CSV table of N, CA and C in Angstrom, one decimal:
chain,number,residue,atom,x,y,z
A,17,TRP,N,0.7,-1.2,0.0
A,17,TRP,CA,0.0,0.1,0.0
A,17,TRP,C,0.8,1.1,-0.1
A,18,ALA,N,2.0,1.2,0.6
A,18,ALA,CA,2.9,2.4,0.6
A,18,ALA,C,3.5,2.6,-0.9
A,19,ARG,N,3.7,1.6,-1.5
A,19,ARG,CA,4.2,1.7,-3.0
A,19,ARG,C,2.9,2.3,-3.7
A,20,PHE,N,1.7,1.9,-3.5
A,20,PHE,CA,0.5,2.4,-4.3
A,20,PHE,C,0.5,4.0,-4.0
A,21,ALA,N,0.6,4.3,-2.7
A,21,ALA,CA,0.4,5.7,-2.3
A,21,ALA,C,1.5,6.5,-3.1
A,22,ASP,N,2.8,6.0,-3.0
A,22,ASP,CA,3.9,6.6,-3.7
A,22,ASP,C,3.6,6.8,-5.2
A,23,GLU,N,3.2,5.7,-5.8
A,23,GLU,CA,3.0,5.8,-7.4
A,23,GLU,C,1.9,6.8,-7.6
A,24,HIS,N,1.0,7.1,-6.9
A,24,HIS,CA,-0.2,7.9,-7.2
A,24,HIS,C,-0.1,9.3,-6.6
A,25,GLY,N,1.0,9.5,-5.8
A,25,GLY,CA,1.1,10.9,-5.1
A,25,GLY,C,0.1,11.0,-4.0
A,26,LEU,N,-0.2,10.0,-3.2
A,26,LEU,CA,-1.4,10.0,-2.2
A,26,LEU,C,-0.6,9.9,-0.9
A,27,VAL,N,-1.3,10.5,0.3
A,27,VAL,CA,-0.8,10.2,1.5
A,27,VAL,C,-1.6,9.0,2.2
A,28,LEU,N,-1.0,8.1,2.6
A,28,LEU,CA,-1.5,6.9,3.3
A,28,LEU,C,-1.8,7.1,4.6
A,29,VAL,N,-3.0,6.9,5.0
A,29,VAL,CA,-3.2,6.7,6.4
A,29,VAL,C,-3.7,5.4,6.8
A,30,ALA,N,-3.1,4.7,7.8
A,30,ALA,CA,-3.5,3.4,8.2
A,30,ALA,C,-3.7,3.2,9.6
A,31,PRO,N,-4.9,3.6,10.1
A,31,PRO,CA,-5.1,3.8,11.5
A,31,PRO,C,-5.2,2.3,12.1
A,32,GLN,N,-4.9,2.1,13.3
A,32,GLN,CA,-4.9,0.9,14.0
A,32,GLN,C,-5.9,1.3,15.4
A,33,PHE,N,-7.0,0.8,15.2
A,33,PHE,CA,-8.0,1.1,16.3
A,33,PHE,C,-7.9,-0.2,17.3
A,34,ASN,N,-8.0,0.2,18.6
A,34,ASN,CA,-7.8,-0.9,19.6
A,34,ASN,C,-9.2,-1.5,19.8
A,35,GLY,N,-9.5,-2.8,19.6
A,35,GLY,CA,-10.7,-3.4,19.6
A,35,GLY,C,-10.9,-4.1,21.2
A,36,ALA,N,-10.2,-3.9,22.0
A,36,ALA,CA,-10.2,-4.6,23.3
A,36,ALA,C,-11.4,-3.9,24.1
A,37,ASP,N,-12.1,-4.6,24.9
A,37,ASP,CA,-13.1,-4.0,25.8
A,37,ASP,C,-14.1,-3.1,25.1
A,38,THR,N,-14.5,-3.5,23.9
A,38,THR,CA,-15.6,-2.7,23.2
A,38,THR,C,-16.9,-3.3,23.4
A,39,HIS,N,-17.9,-2.5,23.1
A,39,HIS,CA,-19.2,-3.0,23.3
A,39,HIS,C,-20.1,-2.7,22.0
A,40,ARG,N,-20.9,-3.6,21.7
A,40,ARG,CA,-21.7,-3.5,20.5
A,40,ARG,C,-22.7,-2.4,20.4
A,41,ARG,N,-23.2,-2.1,21.6
A,41,ARG,CA,-24.1,-0.9,21.7
A,41,ARG,C,-23.5,0.4,21.2
A,42,LEU,N,-24.1,1.1,20.3
A,42,LEU,CA,-23.6,2.5,19.8
A,42,LEU,C,-23.6,3.5,20.8
A,43,GLY,N,-24.4,3.6,21.8
A,43,GLY,CA,-24.4,4.6,22.7
A,43,GLY,C,-23.5,4.3,23.8
A,44,HIS,N,-22.9,3.2,23.9
A,44,HIS,CA,-22.0,2.9,25.1
A,44,HIS,C,-20.7,3.6,25.0
A,45,ALA,N,-20.1,3.9,26.1
A,45,ALA,CA,-18.8,4.7,26.1
A,45,ALA,C,-17.8,3.9,25.4
A,46,CYS,N,-17.7,2.6,25.4
A,46,CYS,CA,-16.7,1.9,24.7
A,46,CYS,C,-17.2,1.2,23.4
A,47,SER,N,-18.1,1.9,22.6
A,47,SER,CA,-18.7,1.4,21.5
A,47,SER,C,-17.4,1.0,20.6
A,48,ALA,N,-17.7,0.0,19.8
A,48,ALA,CA,-16.7,-0.5,18.9
A,48,ALA,C,-16.2,0.5,17.8
A,49,TYR,N,-15.0,0.4,17.4
A,49,TYR,CA,-14.4,1.3,16.6
A,49,TYR,C,-15.1,1.2,15.1
A,50,GLN,N,-15.8,0.1,14.9
A,50,GLN,CA,-16.5,0.0,13.6
A,50,GLN,C,-17.6,0.9,13.5
A,51,ASN,N,-18.2,1.5,14.6
A,51,ASN,CA,-19.1,2.6,14.5
A,51,ASN,C,-18.5,3.8,14.3
A,52,ALA,N,-18.3,4.3,13.2
A,52,ALA,CA,-17.6,5.4,12.9
A,52,ALA,C,-18.2,6.8,13.5
A,53,GLN,N,-19.6,6.6,13.6
A,53,GLN,CA,-20.3,7.8,14.1
A,53,GLN,C,-20.2,8.0,15.6
A,54,ALA,N,-19.7,7.0,16.2
A,54,ALA,CA,-19.5,7.1,17.8
A,54,ALA,C,-18.4,7.8,18.2
A,55,TRP,N,-17.2,7.4,17.6
A,55,TRP,CA,-15.9,8.2,18.1
A,55,TRP,C,-14.8,8.0,17.0
A,56,ALA,N,-14.7,6.9,16.3
A,56,ALA,CA,-13.6,6.6,15.5
A,56,ALA,C,-13.6,7.5,14.3
A,57,GLY,N,-14.8,7.8,13.8
A,57,GLY,CA,-14.7,8.7,12.6
A,57,GLY,C,-14.2,10.0,12.9
A,58,GLU,N,-14.5,10.6,14.1
A,58,GLU,CA,-13.9,11.9,14.4
A,58,GLU,C,-12.4,11.7,14.7
A,59,ALA,N,-12.0,10.5,15.3
A,59,ALA,CA,-10.6,10.4,15.5
A,59,ALA,C,-9.9,10.4,14.2
A,60,LEU,N,-10.5,9.7,13.2
A,60,LEU,CA,-9.7,9.5,11.9
A,60,LEU,C,-9.8,11.0,11.3
A,61,LEU,N,-10.8,11.6,11.3
A,61,LEU,CA,-10.8,13.0,10.7
A,61,LEU,C,-9.8,13.9,11.4
A,62,ALA,N,-9.8,14.0,12.6
A,62,ALA,CA,-8.8,14.8,13.3
A,62,ALA,C,-7.3,14.5,12.8
A,63,ALA,N,-7.0,13.2,12.7
A,63,ALA,CA,-5.7,12.7,12.2
A,63,ALA,C,-5.6,13.2,10.8
A,64,VAL,N,-6.5,13.1,9.9
A,64,VAL,CA,-6.3,13.5,8.5
A,64,VAL,C,-6.2,15.0,8.5
A,65,GLU,N,-6.8,15.9,9.3
A,65,GLU,CA,-6.7,17.3,9.3
A,65,GLU,C,-5.4,17.6,9.7
A,66,GLU,N,-4.7,17.0,10.7
A,66,GLU,CA,-3.3,17.1,11.1
A,66,GLU,C,-2.4,16.9,10.0
A,67,ILE,N,-2.5,15.6,9.3
A,67,ILE,CA,-1.7,15.3,8.2
A,67,ILE,C,-1.8,16.5,7.1
A,68,SER,N,-3.0,16.9,6.8
A,68,SER,CA,-3.2,17.9,5.8
A,68,SER,C,-2.4,19.2,6.2
A,69,ARG,N,-2.6,19.6,7.4
A,69,ARG,CA,-1.9,20.9,7.9
A,69,ARG,C,-0.5,20.7,7.8
A,70,ARG,N,0.0,19.5,8.1
A,70,ARG,CA,1.6,19.4,7.9
A,70,ARG,C,2.1,19.3,6.6
A,71,THR,N,1.3,18.5,5.5
A,71,THR,CA,1.7,18.1,4.2
A,71,THR,C,1.1,19.1,3.1
A,72,LYS,N,0.0,19.8,3.4
A,72,LYS,CA,-0.9,20.5,2.6
A,72,LYS,C,-1.6,19.6,1.4
A,73,ALA,N,-1.7,18.3,1.9
A,73,ALA,CA,-2.3,17.4,1.1
A,73,ALA,C,-3.8,17.7,1.1
A,74,PRO,N,-4.6,17.6,-0.1
A,74,PRO,CA,-5.9,17.8,-0.1
A,74,PRO,C,-6.7,16.7,0.6
A,75,THR,N,-7.8,16.9,1.5
A,75,THR,CA,-8.4,15.9,2.2
A,75,THR,C,-9.9,16.0,2.2
A,76,GLU,N,-10.5,16.8,1.1
A,76,GLU,CA,-11.9,16.9,1.0
A,76,GLU,C,-12.5,15.7,0.7
A,77,LYS,N,-11.9,14.8,-0.1
A,77,LYS,CA,-12.4,13.6,-0.5
A,77,LYS,C,-11.4,12.4,-0.2
A,78,LEU,N,-11.8,11.3,0.3
A,78,LEU,CA,-10.8,10.4,0.8
A,78,LEU,C,-11.1,9.0,0.0
A,79,LEU,N,-10.0,8.3,-0.2
A,79,LEU,CA,-10.2,6.9,-0.6
A,79,LEU,C,-10.1,6.0,0.5
A,80,PHE,N,-11.0,5.0,0.5
A,80,PHE,CA,-10.9,4.2,1.7
A,80,PHE,C,-10.7,2.7,1.2
A,81,HIS,N,-10.0,1.8,2.1
A,81,HIS,CA,-9.9,0.4,2.0
A,81,HIS,C,-9.9,-0.3,3.3
A,82,GLY,N,-10.6,-1.3,3.4
A,82,GLY,CA,-10.6,-1.9,4.8
A,82,GLY,C,-10.8,-3.4,4.6
A,83,PHE,N,-10.4,-4.3,5.7
A,83,PHE,CA,-10.5,-5.7,5.6
A,83,PHE,C,-11.1,-5.9,7.0
A,84,GLY,N,-12.2,-6.9,7.0
A,84,GLY,CA,-12.6,-7.3,8.2
A,84,GLY,C,-13.3,-6.2,9.0
A,85,GLY,N,-12.9,-6.0,10.2
A,85,GLY,CA,-13.4,-4.9,11.1
A,85,GLY,C,-13.0,-3.6,10.3
A,86,GLY,N,-11.9,-3.5,9.8
A,86,GLY,CA,-11.6,-2.3,9.0
A,86,GLY,C,-12.5,-2.0,7.9
A,87,ALA,N,-13.2,-3.1,7.3
A,87,ALA,CA,-14.1,-2.9,6.2
A,87,ALA,C,-15.5,-2.5,6.9
A,88,GLN,N,-15.7,-3.0,8.0
A,88,GLN,CA,-16.9,-2.5,8.7
A,88,GLN,C,-16.7,-1.0,9.1
A,89,PHE,N,-15.6,-0.5,9.5
A,89,PHE,CA,-15.3,0.9,9.8
A,89,PHE,C,-15.6,1.7,8.3
A,90,VAL,N,-15.0,1.2,7.4
A,90,VAL,CA,-15.1,2.0,6.0
A,90,VAL,C,-16.5,2.1,5.6
A,91,GLN,N,-17.3,1.1,5.7
A,91,GLN,CA,-18.8,1.1,5.3
A,91,GLN,C,-19.5,2.1,6.4
A,92,SER,N,-19.1,2.0,7.7
A,92,SER,CA,-19.8,2.9,8.6
A,92,SER,C,-19.5,4.5,8.2
A,93,PHE,N,-18.1,4.6,8.1
A,93,PHE,CA,-17.8,6.0,7.7
A,93,PHE,C,-18.4,6.5,6.5
A,94,ALA,N,-18.6,5.8,5.5
A,94,ALA,CA,-19.4,6.1,4.3
A,94,ALA,C,-20.7,6.5,4.6
A,95,ARG,N,-21.4,5.8,5.4
A,95,ARG,CA,-22.9,6.0,5.8
A,95,ARG,C,-22.9,7.3,6.6
A,96,TRP,N,-21.7,7.5,7.5
A,96,TRP,CA,-21.9,8.7,8.5
A,96,TRP,C,-21.5,9.9,7.6
A,97,GLN,N,-20.4,10.0,6.8
A,97,GLN,CA,-19.9,11.2,6.0
A,97,GLN,C,-19.9,10.9,4.5
A,98,PRO,N,-20.9,10.6,3.9
A,98,PRO,CA,-20.8,10.2,2.5
A,98,PRO,C,-20.0,11.2,1.6
A,99,GLU,N,-20.2,12.6,2.0
A,99,GLU,CA,-19.5,13.6,1.1
A,99,GLU,C,-18.0,13.6,1.2
A,100,ARG,N,-17.5,12.9,2.1
A,100,ARG,CA,-16.1,12.7,2.3
A,100,ARG,C,-15.4,11.6,1.6
A,101,VAL,N,-16.2,10.8,1.1
A,101,VAL,CA,-15.6,9.6,0.4
A,101,VAL,C,-15.6,9.7,-1.1
A,102,ALA,N,-14.4,9.5,-1.7
A,102,ALA,CA,-14.2,9.5,-3.2
A,102,ALA,C,-14.6,8.2,-3.8
A,103,ALA,N,-14.1,7.1,-3.0
A,103,ALA,CA,-14.4,5.6,-3.5
A,103,ALA,C,-13.9,4.8,-2.2
A,104,LEU,N,-14.5,3.5,-2.2
A,104,LEU,CA,-14.1,2.7,-1.2
A,104,LEU,C,-14.0,1.2,-1.6
A,105,SER,N,-13.1,0.5,-1.0
A,105,SER,CA,-13.2,-1.0,-1.2
A,105,SER,C,-13.2,-1.4,0.2
A,106,ALA,N,-14.1,-2.6,0.3
A,106,ALA,CA,-14.3,-3.1,1.7
A,106,ALA,C,-14.5,-4.6,1.5
A,107,HIS,N,-13.7,-5.4,2.3
A,107,HIS,CA,-13.6,-6.7,2.1
A,107,HIS,C,-13.9,-7.6,3.5
A,108,SER,N,-14.7,-8.6,3.3
A,108,SER,CA,-15.0,-9.6,4.3
A,108,SER,C,-15.4,-8.8,5.6
A,109,ALA,N,-16.3,-8.0,5.7
A,109,ALA,CA,-16.9,-7.5,6.8
A,109,ALA,C,-18.1,-8.3,7.3
A,110,LEU,N,-18.2,-8.5,8.5
A,110,LEU,CA,-19.4,-8.9,9.2
A,110,LEU,C,-20.1,-7.7,9.6
A,111,THR,N,-21.1,-7.3,8.8
A,111,THR,CA,-21.8,-6.1,9.1
A,111,THR,C,-23.2,-6.1,9.0
A,112,TRP,N,-23.9,-5.2,9.5
A,112,TRP,CA,-25.4,-5.0,9.3
A,112,TRP,C,-25.6,-3.6,8.7
A,113,ALA,N,-24.6,-3.1,7.8
A,113,ALA,CA,-24.6,-1.9,7.2
A,113,ALA,C,-25.9,-1.7,6.2
A,114,TRP,N,-26.4,-2.8,5.8
A,114,TRP,CA,-27.7,-2.6,4.7
A,114,TRP,C,-28.9,-2.2,5.6
A,115,LEU,N,-28.9,-2.1,7.0
A,115,LEU,CA,-30.1,-1.7,7.6
A,115,LEU,C,-30.2,-0.1,7.3
A,116,GLU,N,-31.5,0.3,7.2
A,116,GLU,CA,-31.6,1.6,6.8
A,116,GLU,C,-31.7,2.5,8.1
A,117,ASP,N,-32.0,2.0,9.2
A,117,ASP,CA,-32.3,2.8,10.4
A,117,ASP,C,-31.2,2.7,11.5
A,118,LEU,N,-29.8,2.8,11.0
A,118,LEU,CA,-28.9,2.7,11.9
A,118,LEU,C,-28.5,4.1,12.5
A,119,PRO,N,-28.6,4.4,13.9
A,119,PRO,CA,-28.3,5.7,14.4
A,119,PRO,C,-27.2,6.4,13.9
A,120,GLY,N,-27.3,7.6,13.6
A,120,GLY,CA,-26.2,8.5,13.2
A,120,GLY,C,-25.7,8.1,11.8
A,121,GLN,N,-26.5,7.5,11.0
A,121,GLN,CA,-26.1,7.1,9.6
A,121,GLN,C,-27.0,7.6,8.6
A,122,GLN,N,-26.5,8.0,7.4
A,122,GLN,CA,-27.3,8.4,6.3
A,122,GLN,C,-28.1,7.2,5.7
A,123,PRO,N,-29.2,7.4,5.0
A,123,PRO,CA,-29.7,6.3,4.2
A,123,PRO,C,-28.7,5.9,3.2
A,124,LEU,N,-29.0,4.7,2.7
A,124,LEU,CA,-28.1,4.0,1.6
A,124,LEU,C,-28.1,4.9,0.4
A,125,SER,N,-29.2,5.5,0.1
A,125,SER,CA,-29.3,6.3,-1.2
A,125,SER,C,-28.4,7.4,-1.2
A,126,HIS,N,-27.9,7.9,0.1
A,126,HIS,CA,-26.9,8.8,0.1
A,126,HIS,C,-25.4,8.5,-0.4
A,127,LEU,N,-25.3,7.1,-0.6
A,127,LEU,CA,-23.9,6.7,-1.2
A,127,LEU,C,-24.0,6.5,-2.7
A,128,ARG,N,-25.1,6.9,-3.4
A,128,ARG,CA,-25.0,7.1,-4.9
A,128,ARG,C,-23.8,8.0,-5.2
A,129,GLY,N,-23.4,7.6,-6.3
A,129,GLY,CA,-22.2,8.4,-6.8
A,129,GLY,C,-20.9,8.0,-6.2
A,130,ILE,N,-20.9,7.1,-5.2
A,130,ILE,CA,-19.6,6.8,-4.6
A,130,ILE,C,-19.3,5.5,-5.2
A,131,PRO,N,-18.2,5.4,-6.0
A,131,PRO,CA,-17.7,3.9,-6.5
A,131,PRO,C,-17.3,3.1,-5.5
A,132,MET,N,-17.8,1.8,-5.3
A,132,MET,CA,-17.6,1.0,-4.3
A,132,MET,C,-17.3,-0.4,-4.8
A,133,LEU,N,-16.2,-1.1,-4.2
A,133,LEU,CA,-15.8,-2.5,-4.5
A,133,LEU,C,-16.0,-3.2,-3.2
A,134,PHE,N,-16.7,-4.3,-3.2
A,134,PHE,CA,-16.9,-5.2,-2.2
A,134,PHE,C,-16.5,-6.6,-2.5
A,135,THR,N,-15.7,-7.2,-1.6
A,135,THR,CA,-15.3,-8.6,-2.0
A,135,THR,C,-15.6,-9.6,-0.8
A,136,ALA,N,-15.6,-10.8,-1.1
A,136,ALA,CA,-15.7,-11.7,0.1
A,136,ALA,C,-15.1,-13.0,-0.3
A,137,GLY,N,-14.5,-13.7,0.6
A,137,GLY,CA,-14.0,-15.0,0.2
A,137,GLY,C,-15.1,-16.1,0.1
A,138,GLU,N,-15.0,-17.0,-0.8
A,138,GLU,CA,-16.2,-17.9,-0.9
A,138,GLU,C,-16.1,-18.8,0.2
A,139,ARG,N,-15.1,-18.9,0.9
A,139,ARG,CA,-15.3,-19.8,2.2
A,139,ARG,C,-15.3,-19.0,3.4
A,140,ASP,N,-15.7,-17.7,3.4
A,140,ASP,CA,-15.8,-16.8,4.5
A,140,ASP,C,-17.2,-16.8,5.1
A,141,ASP,N,-17.5,-18.0,5.6
A,141,ASP,CA,-18.9,-18.2,6.1
A,141,ASP,C,-19.0,-18.7,7.4
A,142,TYR,N,-20.1,-19.3,7.8
A,142,TYR,CA,-20.2,-20.0,9.1
A,142,TYR,C,-19.3,-21.0,9.4
A,143,GLY,N,-18.6,-21.5,8.2
A,143,GLY,CA,-17.7,-22.7,8.4
A,143,GLY,C,-16.5,-22.3,9.3
A,144,LEU,N,-16.2,-21.0,9.5
A,144,LEU,CA,-15.1,-20.7,10.3
A,144,LEU,C,-15.4,-20.7,11.7
A,145,GLY,N,-16.7,-20.8,12.1
A,145,GLY,CA,-17.0,-20.8,13.5
A,145,GLY,C,-17.4,-19.4,13.9
A,146,GLU,N,-17.5,-18.5,12.9
A,146,GLU,CA,-17.7,-17.1,13.3
A,146,GLU,C,-19.0,-16.6,12.5
A,147,GLY,N,-19.1,-15.5,12.0
A,147,GLY,CA,-20.2,-15.0,11.4
A,147,GLY,C,-20.0,-15.3,9.9
A,148,ASN,N,-21.1,-15.1,9.2
A,148,ASN,CA,-21.1,-15.3,7.7
A,148,ASN,C,-20.7,-13.9,6.9
A,149,ARG,N,-19.5,-13.7,6.8
A,149,ARG,CA,-19.1,-12.4,6.1
A,149,ARG,C,-19.5,-12.4,4.7
A,150,ARG,N,-19.5,-13.6,4.1
A,150,ARG,CA,-19.9,-13.7,2.7
A,150,ARG,C,-21.4,-13.2,2.4
A,151,GLY,N,-22.2,-13.9,3.4
A,151,GLY,CA,-23.6,-13.4,3.4
A,151,GLY,C,-23.9,-12.0,3.6
A,152,ALA,N,-23.1,-11.4,4.8
A,152,ALA,CA,-23.4,-10.1,5.1
A,152,ALA,C,-22.9,-9.3,3.9
A,153,THR,N,-21.8,-9.5,3.4
A,153,THR,CA,-21.5,-8.7,2.2
A,153,THR,C,-22.6,-8.8,1.0
A,154,ALA,N,-23.1,-9.9,0.7
A,154,ALA,CA,-24.0,-10.1,-0.4
A,154,ALA,C,-25.3,-9.3,0.1
A,155,ASN,N,-25.7,-9.4,1.3
A,155,ASN,CA,-26.8,-8.5,1.8
A,155,ASN,C,-26.6,-7.0,1.5
A,156,LEU,N,-25.4,-6.5,1.8
A,156,LEU,CA,-25.2,-5.2,1.8
A,156,LEU,C,-25.1,-4.7,0.2
A,157,VAL,N,-24.4,-5.5,-0.6
A,157,VAL,CA,-24.4,-5.2,-2.1
A,157,VAL,C,-25.8,-5.1,-2.8
A,158,THR,N,-26.7,-6.2,-2.3
A,158,THR,CA,-28.0,-6.2,-2.8
A,158,THR,C,-28.8,-4.9,-2.4
A,159,ALA,N,-28.6,-4.5,-1.1
A,159,ALA,CA,-29.4,-3.3,-0.6
A,159,ALA,C,-28.7,-2.1,-1.2
A,160,LEU,N,-27.6,-2.1,-1.5
A,160,LEU,CA,-26.8,-0.8,-2.2
A,160,LEU,C,-27.4,-0.8,-3.6
A,161,ARG,N,-27.4,-1.8,-4.3
A,161,ARG,CA,-27.8,-1.8,-5.6
A,161,ARG,C,-29.3,-1.4,-5.8
A,162,ALA,N,-30.1,-1.9,-4.8
A,162,ALA,CA,-31.5,-1.6,-4.7
A,162,ALA,C,-31.8,0.0,-4.5
A,163,ALA,N,-30.8,0.5,-3.8
A,163,ALA,CA,-30.9,2.0,-3.5
A,163,ALA,C,-30.2,2.8,-4.5
A,164,GLY,N,-29.8,2.1,-5.8
A,164,GLY,CA,-29.3,2.9,-6.9
A,164,GLY,C,-27.8,3.3,-6.7
A,165,CYS,N,-27.0,2.5,-6.0
A,165,CYS,CA,-25.6,2.8,-5.8
A,165,CYS,C,-24.8,2.1,-6.8
A,166,ASP,N,-23.5,2.7,-7.0
A,166,ASP,CA,-22.6,2.0,-8.0
A,166,ASP,C,-21.7,1.1,-7.3
A,167,VAL,N,-22.0,-0.2,-7.3
A,167,VAL,CA,-21.5,-1.2,-6.5
A,167,VAL,C,-20.9,-2.3,-7.5
A,168,ARG,N,-19.5,-2.7,-7.1
A,168,ARG,CA,-19.0,-3.9,-7.8
A,168,ARG,C,-18.7,-5.0,-6.7
A,169,PHE,N,-19.0,-6.2,-7.1
A,169,PHE,CA,-18.8,-7.2,-6.0
A,169,PHE,C,-18.1,-8.3,-6.7
A,170,GLU,N,-17.1,-8.9,-6.0
A,170,GLU,CA,-16.2,-9.9,-6.3
A,170,GLU,C,-16.1,-10.9,-5.3
A,171,MET,N,-16.4,-12.2,-5.8
A,171,MET,CA,-16.2,-13.3,-4.7
A,171,MET,C,-14.7,-13.8,-5.1
A,172,MET,N,-13.9,-14.0,-4.0
A,172,MET,CA,-12.6,-14.5,-4.1
A,172,MET,C,-12.6,-16.0,-4.0
A,173,PRO,N,-12.2,-16.7,-5.2
A,173,PRO,CA,-12.3,-18.1,-5.0
A,173,PRO,C,-11.4,-18.7,-4.1
A,174,GLY,N,-11.9,-19.6,-3.3
A,174,GLY,CA,-11.1,-20.4,-2.4
A,174,GLY,C,-10.7,-19.7,-1.1
A,175,ALA,N,-10.9,-18.4,-1.0
A,175,ALA,CA,-10.5,-17.6,0.2
A,175,ALA,C,-11.4,-17.7,1.3
A,176,ALA,N,-10.8,-17.8,2.5
A,176,ALA,CA,-11.5,-17.8,3.7
A,176,ALA,C,-11.3,-16.2,4.4
A,177,HIS,N,-11.3,-16.0,5.7
A,177,HIS,CA,-11.2,-14.8,6.2
A,177,HIS,C,-9.7,-14.3,6.3
A,178,LEU,N,-9.1,-14.3,5.2
A,178,LEU,CA,-7.6,-13.7,5.2
A,178,LEU,C,-7.4,-12.9,3.9
A,179,PRO,N,-6.7,-11.9,4.1
A,179,PRO,CA,-6.5,-10.9,2.8
A,179,PRO,C,-5.5,-11.8,1.9
A,180,THR,N,-5.8,-11.7,0.6
A,180,THR,CA,-5.0,-12.5,-0.3
A,180,THR,C,-4.3,-11.5,-1.2
A,181,PRO,N,-3.3,-11.9,-1.8
A,181,PRO,CA,-2.8,-11.0,-2.9
A,181,PRO,C,-3.7,-10.5,-3.9
A,182,GLU,N,-4.6,-11.4,-4.4
A,182,GLU,CA,-5.6,-11.1,-5.6
A,182,GLU,C,-6.4,-10.1,-5.0
A,183,LEU,N,-7.0,-10.3,-3.6
A,183,LEU,CA,-7.9,-9.3,-3.2
A,183,LEU,C,-7.2,-7.9,-3.0
A,184,GLU,N,-6.0,-7.8,-2.6
A,184,GLU,CA,-5.4,-6.6,-2.5
A,184,GLU,C,-5.0,-6.0,-3.8
A,185,ALA,N,-4.7,-6.8,-4.7
A,185,ALA,CA,-4.5,-6.3,-6.1
A,185,ALA,C,-5.6,-5.8,-6.7
A,186,ALA,N,-6.8,-6.4,-6.5
A,186,ALA,CA,-8.2,-5.8,-7.1
A,186,ALA,C,-8.6,-4.6,-6.4
A,187,ALA,N,-8.3,-4.5,-5.1
A,187,ALA,CA,-8.5,-3.2,-4.4
A,187,ALA,C,-7.6,-2.0,-5.0
A,188,ARG,N,-6.4,-2.2,-5.1
A,188,ARG,CA,-5.5,-1.2,-5.7
A,188,ARG,C,-5.9,-0.9,-7.2
A,189,ARG,N,-6.3,-1.8,-7.9
A,189,ARG,CA,-6.7,-1.5,-9.2
A,189,ARG,C,-7.9,-0.6,-9.2
A,190,PHE,N,-8.9,-1.1,-8.5
A,190,PHE,CA,-10.1,-0.4,-8.2
A,190,PHE,C,-9.9,1.1,-7.7
A,191,LEU,N,-9.1,1.3,-6.8
A,191,LEU,CA,-8.9,2.7,-6.1
A,191,LEU,C,-8.2,3.5,-7.2
A,192,ALA,N,-7.2,2.9,-8.0
A,192,ALA,CA,-6.4,3.6,-8.9
A,192,ALA,C,-7.4,4.2,-10.0
A,193,ASP,N,-8.3,3.4,-10.4
A,193,ASP,CA,-9.4,3.8,-11.4
A,193,ASP,C,-10.3,4.9,-11.0
A,194,HIS,N,-10.3,5.3,-9.6
A,194,HIS,CA,-11.1,6.3,-9.0
A,194,HIS,C,-10.4,7.3,-8.4
A,195,LEU,N,-9.1,7.7,-8.8
A,195,LEU,CA,-8.5,8.8,-8.1
A,195,LEU,C,-9.0,10.0,-8.6
């Protein structure tokens, strides 16, 4: 990703959110970072503003890429602040982002005009003993398309819940096409 940023003259921000002692409820003081509207979105925007102040990099519109919990954050951020998103790629998220009535989030129709790539591993389902990320992604893609959004969906053959070189390459190609 650093090479991708250098090749395209981008500033790369790779936040690491601490997921310990989180709570699933949005209003809880320790709400999970995946809920961008709770606290993590503001934390990211503050970091981006500081980077912009130091580098003079434009930050009005941002490109996003996330995997797993990071993909949940990307989806949540886009629903929270769609006007700040130039394009996003999200991979293997266990999410409920297709629901229209999420507190603090815009309706799915507000994501129209944002190019989006979603991928999931064909084996990223209940067989891992966790949630069905493949199914959650398919639900979100279906709801976004029904809302008139620009969505591309790719199933990664043979992949479970791990980032693969093919997945990462697809994300970089997609984002490069939407600079």
